[in-house]
Coordinates of C-alpha atoms and ligand atoms in Angstrom, one line a residue:
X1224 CA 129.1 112.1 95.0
X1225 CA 127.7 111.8 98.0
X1226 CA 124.5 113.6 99.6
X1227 CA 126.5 116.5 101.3
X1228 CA 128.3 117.0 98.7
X1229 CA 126.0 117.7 96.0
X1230 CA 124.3 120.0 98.7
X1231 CA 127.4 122.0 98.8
X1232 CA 128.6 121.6 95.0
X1233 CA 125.3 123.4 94.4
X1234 CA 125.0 125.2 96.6
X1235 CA 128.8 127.1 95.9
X1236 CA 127.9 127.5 92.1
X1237 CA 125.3 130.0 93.2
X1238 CA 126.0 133.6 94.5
X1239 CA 123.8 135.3 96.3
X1240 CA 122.6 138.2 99.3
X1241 CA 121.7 135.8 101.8
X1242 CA 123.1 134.8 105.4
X1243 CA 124.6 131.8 105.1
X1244 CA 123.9 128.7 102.4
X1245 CA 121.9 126.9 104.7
X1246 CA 119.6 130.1 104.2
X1247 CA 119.6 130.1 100.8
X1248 CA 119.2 126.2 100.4
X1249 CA 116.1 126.9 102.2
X1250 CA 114.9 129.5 100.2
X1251 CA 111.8 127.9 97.9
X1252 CA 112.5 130.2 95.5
X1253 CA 116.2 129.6 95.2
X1254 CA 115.8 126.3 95.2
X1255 CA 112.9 126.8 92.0
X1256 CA 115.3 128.7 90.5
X1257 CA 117.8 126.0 90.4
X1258 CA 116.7 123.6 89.6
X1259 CA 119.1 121.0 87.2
X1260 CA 117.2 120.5 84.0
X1261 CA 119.9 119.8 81.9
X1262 CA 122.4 116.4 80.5
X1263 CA 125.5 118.7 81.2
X1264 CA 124.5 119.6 84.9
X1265 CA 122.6 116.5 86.1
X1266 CA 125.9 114.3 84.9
X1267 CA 128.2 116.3 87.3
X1268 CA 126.0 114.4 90.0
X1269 CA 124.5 111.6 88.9
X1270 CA 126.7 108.6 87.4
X1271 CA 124.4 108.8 84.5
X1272 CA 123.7 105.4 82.2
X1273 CA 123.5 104.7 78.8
X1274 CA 119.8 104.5 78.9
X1275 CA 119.7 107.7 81.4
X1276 CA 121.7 109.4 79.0
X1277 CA 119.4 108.8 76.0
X1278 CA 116.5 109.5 78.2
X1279 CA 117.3 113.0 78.8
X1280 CA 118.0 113.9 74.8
X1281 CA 114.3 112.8 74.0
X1282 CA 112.4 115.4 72.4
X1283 CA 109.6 114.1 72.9
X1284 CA 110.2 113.8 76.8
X1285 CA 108.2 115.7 79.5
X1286 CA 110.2 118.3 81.2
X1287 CA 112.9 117.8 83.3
X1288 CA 114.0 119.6 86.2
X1289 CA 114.4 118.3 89.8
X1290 CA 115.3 120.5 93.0
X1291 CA 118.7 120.7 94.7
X1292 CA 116.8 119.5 97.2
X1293 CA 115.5 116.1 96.0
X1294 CA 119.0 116.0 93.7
X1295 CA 120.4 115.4 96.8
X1296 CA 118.5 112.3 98.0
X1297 CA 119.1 110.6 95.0
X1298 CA 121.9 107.7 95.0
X1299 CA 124.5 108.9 92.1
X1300 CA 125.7 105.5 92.0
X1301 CA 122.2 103.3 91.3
X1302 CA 120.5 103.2 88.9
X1303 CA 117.5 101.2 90.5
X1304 CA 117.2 104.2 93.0
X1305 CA 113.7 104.8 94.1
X1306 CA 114.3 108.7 94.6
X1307 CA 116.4 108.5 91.2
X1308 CA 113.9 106.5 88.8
X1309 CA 111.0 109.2 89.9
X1310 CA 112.9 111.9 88.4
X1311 CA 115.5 111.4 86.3
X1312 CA 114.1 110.0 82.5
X1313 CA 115.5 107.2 80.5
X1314 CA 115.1 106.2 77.4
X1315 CA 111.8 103.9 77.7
X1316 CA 110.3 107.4 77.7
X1317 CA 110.1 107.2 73.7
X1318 CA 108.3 104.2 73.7
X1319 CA 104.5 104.2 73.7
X1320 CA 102.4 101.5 73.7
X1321 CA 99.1 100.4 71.8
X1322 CA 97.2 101.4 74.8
X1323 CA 98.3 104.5 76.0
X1324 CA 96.9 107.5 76.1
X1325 CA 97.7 111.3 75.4
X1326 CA 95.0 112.2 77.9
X1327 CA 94.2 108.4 80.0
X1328 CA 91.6 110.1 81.9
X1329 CA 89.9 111.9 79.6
X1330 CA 90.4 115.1 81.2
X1331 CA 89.5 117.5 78.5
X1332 CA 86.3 115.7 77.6
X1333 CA 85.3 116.8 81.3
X1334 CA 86.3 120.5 81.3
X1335 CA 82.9 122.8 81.0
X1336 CA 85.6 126.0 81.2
X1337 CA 89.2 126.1 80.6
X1338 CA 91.3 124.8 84.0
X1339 CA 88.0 123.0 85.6
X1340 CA 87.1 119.1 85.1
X1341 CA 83.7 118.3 86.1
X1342 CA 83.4 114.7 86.4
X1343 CA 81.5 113.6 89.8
X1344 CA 78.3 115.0 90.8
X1345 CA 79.5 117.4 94.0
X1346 CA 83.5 118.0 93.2
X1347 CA 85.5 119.5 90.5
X1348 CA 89.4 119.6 89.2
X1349 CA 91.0 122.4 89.0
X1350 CA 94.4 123.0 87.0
X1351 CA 96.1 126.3 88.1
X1352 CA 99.6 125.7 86.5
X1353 CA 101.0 123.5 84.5
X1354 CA 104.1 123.8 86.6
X1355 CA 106.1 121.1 89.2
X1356 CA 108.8 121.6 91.5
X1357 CA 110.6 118.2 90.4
X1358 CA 108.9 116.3 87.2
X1359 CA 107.3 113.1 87.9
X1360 CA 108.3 110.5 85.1
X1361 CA 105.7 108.9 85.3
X1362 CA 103.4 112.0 85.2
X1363 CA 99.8 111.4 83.8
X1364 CA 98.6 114.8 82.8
X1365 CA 102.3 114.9 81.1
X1366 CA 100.5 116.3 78.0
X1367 CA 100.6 119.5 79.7
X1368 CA 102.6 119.7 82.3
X1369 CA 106.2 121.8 82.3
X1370 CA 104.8 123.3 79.4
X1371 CA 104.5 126.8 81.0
X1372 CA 101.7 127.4 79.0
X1373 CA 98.9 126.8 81.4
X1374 CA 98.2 129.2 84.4
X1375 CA 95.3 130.5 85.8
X1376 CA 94.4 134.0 85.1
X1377 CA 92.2 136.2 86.8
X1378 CA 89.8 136.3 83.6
X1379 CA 89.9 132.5 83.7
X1380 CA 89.2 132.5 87.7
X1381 CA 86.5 134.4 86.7
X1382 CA 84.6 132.3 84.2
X1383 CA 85.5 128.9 87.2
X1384 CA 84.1 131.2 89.6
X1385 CA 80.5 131.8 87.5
X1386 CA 80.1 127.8 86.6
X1387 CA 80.7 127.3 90.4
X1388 CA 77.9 129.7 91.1
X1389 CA 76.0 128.5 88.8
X1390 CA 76.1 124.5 89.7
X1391 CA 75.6 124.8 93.9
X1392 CA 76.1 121.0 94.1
X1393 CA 79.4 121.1 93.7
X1394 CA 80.9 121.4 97.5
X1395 CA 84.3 120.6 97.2
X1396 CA 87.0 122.1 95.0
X1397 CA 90.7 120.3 94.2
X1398 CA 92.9 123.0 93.2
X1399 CA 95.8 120.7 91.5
X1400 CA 98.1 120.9 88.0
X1401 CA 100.9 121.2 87.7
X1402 CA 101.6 122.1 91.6
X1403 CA 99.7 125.2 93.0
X1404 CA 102.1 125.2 95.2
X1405 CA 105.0 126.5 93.1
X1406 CA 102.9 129.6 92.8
X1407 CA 103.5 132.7 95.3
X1408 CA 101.5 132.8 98.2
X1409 CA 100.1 136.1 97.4
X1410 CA 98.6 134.1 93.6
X1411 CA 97.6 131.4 95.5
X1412 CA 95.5 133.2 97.9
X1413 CA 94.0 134.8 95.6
X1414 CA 92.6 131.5 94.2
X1415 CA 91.7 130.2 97.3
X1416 CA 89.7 133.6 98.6
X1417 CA 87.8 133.6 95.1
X1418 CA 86.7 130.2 96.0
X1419 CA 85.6 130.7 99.0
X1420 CA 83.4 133.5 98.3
X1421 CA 81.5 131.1 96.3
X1422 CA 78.4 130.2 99.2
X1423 CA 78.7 126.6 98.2
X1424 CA 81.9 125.6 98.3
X1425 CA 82.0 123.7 101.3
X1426 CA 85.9 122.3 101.1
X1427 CA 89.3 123.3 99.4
X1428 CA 91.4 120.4 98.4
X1429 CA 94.9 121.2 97.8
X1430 CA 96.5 118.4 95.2
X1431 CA 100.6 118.3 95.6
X1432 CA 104.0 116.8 95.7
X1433 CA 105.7 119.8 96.8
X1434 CA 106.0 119.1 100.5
X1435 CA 108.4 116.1 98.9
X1436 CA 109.9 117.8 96.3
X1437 CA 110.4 121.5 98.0
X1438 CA 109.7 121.1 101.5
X1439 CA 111.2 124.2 102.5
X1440 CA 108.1 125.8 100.6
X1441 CA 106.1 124.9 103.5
X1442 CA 106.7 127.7 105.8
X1443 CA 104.8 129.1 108.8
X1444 CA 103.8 131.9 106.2
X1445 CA 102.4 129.6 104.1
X1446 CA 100.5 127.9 106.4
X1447 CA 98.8 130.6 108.3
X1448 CA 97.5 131.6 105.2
X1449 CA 95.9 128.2 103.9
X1450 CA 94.4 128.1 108.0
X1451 CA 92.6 131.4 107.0
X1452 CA 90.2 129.1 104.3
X1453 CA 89.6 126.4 106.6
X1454 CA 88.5 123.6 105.9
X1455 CA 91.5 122.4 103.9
X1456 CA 93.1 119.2 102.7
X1457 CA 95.7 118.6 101.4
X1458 CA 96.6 115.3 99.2
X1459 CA 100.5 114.8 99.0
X1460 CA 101.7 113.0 96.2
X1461 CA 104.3 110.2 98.1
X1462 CA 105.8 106.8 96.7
X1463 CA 108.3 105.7 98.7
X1464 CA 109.4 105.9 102.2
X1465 CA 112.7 107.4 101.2
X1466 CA 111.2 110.7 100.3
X1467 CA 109.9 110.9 103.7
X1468 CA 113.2 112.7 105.6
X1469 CA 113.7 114.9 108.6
X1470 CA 112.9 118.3 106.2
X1471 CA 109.6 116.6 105.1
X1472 CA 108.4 115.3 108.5
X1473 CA 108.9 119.1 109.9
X1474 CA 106.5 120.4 106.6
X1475 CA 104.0 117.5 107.4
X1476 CA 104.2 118.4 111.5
X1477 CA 103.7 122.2 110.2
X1478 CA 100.5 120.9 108.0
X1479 CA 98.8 119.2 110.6
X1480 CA 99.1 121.5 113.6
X1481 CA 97.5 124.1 111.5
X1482 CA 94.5 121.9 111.0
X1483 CA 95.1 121.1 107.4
X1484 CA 94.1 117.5 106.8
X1485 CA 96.3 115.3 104.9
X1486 CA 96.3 112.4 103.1
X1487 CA 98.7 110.6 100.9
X1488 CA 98.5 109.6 97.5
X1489 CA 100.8 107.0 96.0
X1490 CA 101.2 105.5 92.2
X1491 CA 102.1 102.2 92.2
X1492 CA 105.3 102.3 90.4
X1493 CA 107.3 99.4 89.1
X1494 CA 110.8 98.6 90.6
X1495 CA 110.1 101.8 92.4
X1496 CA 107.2 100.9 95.6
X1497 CA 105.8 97.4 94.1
X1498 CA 106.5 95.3 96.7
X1499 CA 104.2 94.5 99.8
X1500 CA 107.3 95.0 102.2
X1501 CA 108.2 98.9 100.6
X1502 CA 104.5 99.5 100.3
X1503 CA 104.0 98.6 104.1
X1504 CA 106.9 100.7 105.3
X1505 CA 105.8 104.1 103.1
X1506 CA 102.0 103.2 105.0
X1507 CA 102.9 103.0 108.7
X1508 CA 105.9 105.9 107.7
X1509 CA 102.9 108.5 106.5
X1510 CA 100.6 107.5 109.3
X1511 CA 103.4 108.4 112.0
X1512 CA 103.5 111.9 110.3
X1513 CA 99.4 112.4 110.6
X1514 CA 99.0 111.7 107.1
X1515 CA 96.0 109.4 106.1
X1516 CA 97.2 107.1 103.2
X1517 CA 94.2 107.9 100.8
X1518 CA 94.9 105.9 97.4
X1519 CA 97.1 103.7 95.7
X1520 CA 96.7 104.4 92.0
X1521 CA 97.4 102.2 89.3
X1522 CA 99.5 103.9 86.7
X1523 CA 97.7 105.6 84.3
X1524 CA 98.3 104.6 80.6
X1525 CA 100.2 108.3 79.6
X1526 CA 102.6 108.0 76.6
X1527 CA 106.0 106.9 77.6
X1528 CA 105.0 105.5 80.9
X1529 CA 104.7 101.9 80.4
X1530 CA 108.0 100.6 81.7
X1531 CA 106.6 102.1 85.0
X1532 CA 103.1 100.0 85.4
X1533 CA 102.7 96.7 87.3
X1534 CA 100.4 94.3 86.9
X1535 CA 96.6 94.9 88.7
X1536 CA 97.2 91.2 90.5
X1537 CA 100.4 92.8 92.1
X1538 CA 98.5 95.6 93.2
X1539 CA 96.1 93.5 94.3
X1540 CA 98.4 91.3 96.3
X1541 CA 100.3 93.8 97.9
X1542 CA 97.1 95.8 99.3
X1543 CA 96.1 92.1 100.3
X1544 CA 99.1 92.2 102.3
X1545 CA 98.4 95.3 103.9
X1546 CA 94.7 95.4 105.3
X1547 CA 94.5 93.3 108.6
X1548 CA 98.1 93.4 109.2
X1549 CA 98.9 97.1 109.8
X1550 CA 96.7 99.8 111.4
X1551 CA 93.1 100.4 109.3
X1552 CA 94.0 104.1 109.3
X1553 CA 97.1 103.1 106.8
X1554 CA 95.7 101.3 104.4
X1555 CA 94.9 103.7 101.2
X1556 CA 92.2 102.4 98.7
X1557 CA 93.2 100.7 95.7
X1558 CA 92.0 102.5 92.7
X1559 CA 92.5 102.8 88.7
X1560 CA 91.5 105.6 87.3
X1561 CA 89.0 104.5 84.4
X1562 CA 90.8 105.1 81.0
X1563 CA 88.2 106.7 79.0
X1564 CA 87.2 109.5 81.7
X1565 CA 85.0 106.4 84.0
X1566 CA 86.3 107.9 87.4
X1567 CA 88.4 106.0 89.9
X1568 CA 87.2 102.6 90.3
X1569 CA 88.1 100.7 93.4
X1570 CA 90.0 97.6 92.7
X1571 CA 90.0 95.0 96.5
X1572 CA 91.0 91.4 97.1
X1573 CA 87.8 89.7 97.2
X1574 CA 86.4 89.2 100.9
X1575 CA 83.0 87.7 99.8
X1576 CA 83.6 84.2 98.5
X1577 CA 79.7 83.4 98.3
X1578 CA 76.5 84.5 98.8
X1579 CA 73.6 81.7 99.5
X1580 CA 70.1 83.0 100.4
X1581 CA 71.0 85.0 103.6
X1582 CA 74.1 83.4 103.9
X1583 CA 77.5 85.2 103.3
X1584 CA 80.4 83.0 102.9
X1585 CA 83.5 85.7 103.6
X1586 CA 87.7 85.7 104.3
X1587 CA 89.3 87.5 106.0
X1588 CA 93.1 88.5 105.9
X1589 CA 94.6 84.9 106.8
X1590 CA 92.5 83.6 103.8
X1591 CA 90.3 81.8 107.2
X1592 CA 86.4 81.3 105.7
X1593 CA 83.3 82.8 108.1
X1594 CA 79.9 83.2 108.0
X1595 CA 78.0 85.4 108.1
X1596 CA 73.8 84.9 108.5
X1597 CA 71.4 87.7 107.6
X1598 CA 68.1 87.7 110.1
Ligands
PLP1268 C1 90.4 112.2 91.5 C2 89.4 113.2 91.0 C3 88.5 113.8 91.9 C4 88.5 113.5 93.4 O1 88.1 112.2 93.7 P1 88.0 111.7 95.2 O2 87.7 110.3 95.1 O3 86.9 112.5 95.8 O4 89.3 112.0 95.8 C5 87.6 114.8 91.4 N1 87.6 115.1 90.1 C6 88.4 114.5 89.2 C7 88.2 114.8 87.8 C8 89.3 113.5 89.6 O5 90.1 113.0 88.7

């Protein structure tokens, strides 16, 4: 089936008090609502296979559900779709490895109060809801997430809002999940204006995929809001250049005119964005929208994510490939986020060959030798 199609399929199987169906389609909240999170309605649009099939009757699986929205970028026909992998499971999900992890980063080891993870010196985590638009396959904090267990209540606001008090160094709070940004904006704000009471808190960080998943959700409404708690950021959760389409460049255009600073966060994801040429694309893509690529991460060791992880040497070729060739501003940092709660670590292609007395033997992007002499 093709792209319009599915738009209209679900589109028609919906009734509803609006204007026309582009309204509705446009409607966050219709499009939350309905989501496909089942075998029976994902295989009336997606050419499922075997190993698809088997995927999505996992138990043990994370929680499925994907907008009509990002249903409708996905190839029905291919199987080695970038959009499709991201978001539909298969049945590697059931396998887990020696080394992986229920929690790789060692999140809950870090977490002085219920929601908050305190790991560096002047920032902090903060989980608000264990909710997504669209559920990442390869999510790393899939011990919780889609669980709709997890949100943030105003007693548990509270108790975050005391240990902020209480520790002034920490400047900087990342309000992430789940995706705050499937709350309402009336539940958000109220998270965002409690943090801002607090004296110290310097910037609000807003951790998402949503302006890929639901881009509709990014409304003028929504953004003169956010511009009210100023200085914001916002880091957008995007793999591949494909996700990037005319809806998401209007939500990213939106973002940046009302001063909210963005940058892009990618996971290197096997078959998916592991190659220098797809990599290089999704770069120079983001910049144009006045997103900063920020990281690439290596994919964290979560249960039933290992057919998704390439190897740290292609990671490190491909970000070889990048720096030097394309704009500074669109090369993200290479990181891997230390199993065992260690932070993220930066991992580079190595630019100092040698260091002799006061003299620096380094390389630069053609692999050409220089020195460098200290006086
Ligand atoms: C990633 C992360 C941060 C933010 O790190 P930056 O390098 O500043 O983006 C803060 N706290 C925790 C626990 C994190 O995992």
């Amino acid at each position: 089936m093709k792209k319009n199609e599915v738009e209209k399929e679900v589109t028609v199987a919906c009734a509803g008090s609006y204007k026309s169906k582009k309204a509705r389609w446009n409607d966050w909240k219709w499009q939350i609502k309905n989501r496909i999170n089942t075998l029976e309605e994902i295989s009336k649009y997606v050419h499922l296979t075997k190993e698809e099939k088997k995927g999505l009757v996992l138990t043990e699986r994370l929680a499925f559900a994907i907008t009509p929205y990002f249903l409708s970028l996905i190839d029905p026909f291919d199987p080695n779709c970038p959009i499709r992998k991201q978001c539909i499971p298969t049945s590697n999900e059931g396998v887990a490895t020696e080394f992986d992890y229920n929690d790789p980063c060692a999140e809950e080891k870090d977490s002085p109060v219920p929601g908050l993870v305190h790991r560096y010196p002047d920032r902090v985590l903060l989980l608000v809801t264990d909710e997504c638009a669209t559920y990442c396959r390869h999510c790393t904090r899939r011990r919780t997430t889609g669980h709709a267990k997890h949100v943030m209540t105003s007693k548990m606001l509270e108790k975050v809002i005391k240990y902020l008090t209480d520790n002034p160094a920490i400047r900087d709070v990342i309000v992430s999940g789940g995706d705050p940004l499937t709350l309402s904006d009336e539940k958000l704000e109220m998270i965002l204006s409690s943090l801002k009471k607090v004296p110290t808190v310097e910037v609000i960080r807003i951790g998402t995929r949503v302006p890929i998943f639901l881009p509709m959700r990014i409304s003028e409404s929504l953004v003169t809001m956010l511009k009210k708690y100023n200085p914001v950021w916002m880091s957008i959760h995007i793999n591949h250049s494909k996700e990037i389409t005319a809806d998401v460049k209007k939500a990213l255009a939106r973002l940046a005119d009302a001063g909210i600073v963005t940058g892009s966060q990618t996971v290197l994801l096997k078959g998916i964005n592991d190659t220098s040429e797809a990599m290089k694309k999704l770069c120079l893509e983001v910049m144009k929208n006045r997103v900063r690529p920020y990281y690439i991460y290596q994919c964290d060791p979560a249960i039933g994510t290992s057919h998704f992880r390439a190897s740290i040497e292609k990671g490190i070729d491909i970000v070889s490939k990048l720096r030097g060739f394309i704009s500074g501003y669109a090369v993200p940092t290479y990181v891997i986020d230390a199993p065992g709660g260690g932070g993220k670590i930066p991992i580079s292609p190595k630019y100092v060959v040698e260091k002799q007395g006061k003299k620096w033997t380094l390389k630069n992007f053609r692999d050409k030798h220089y020195e460098y002499i200290e006086t």
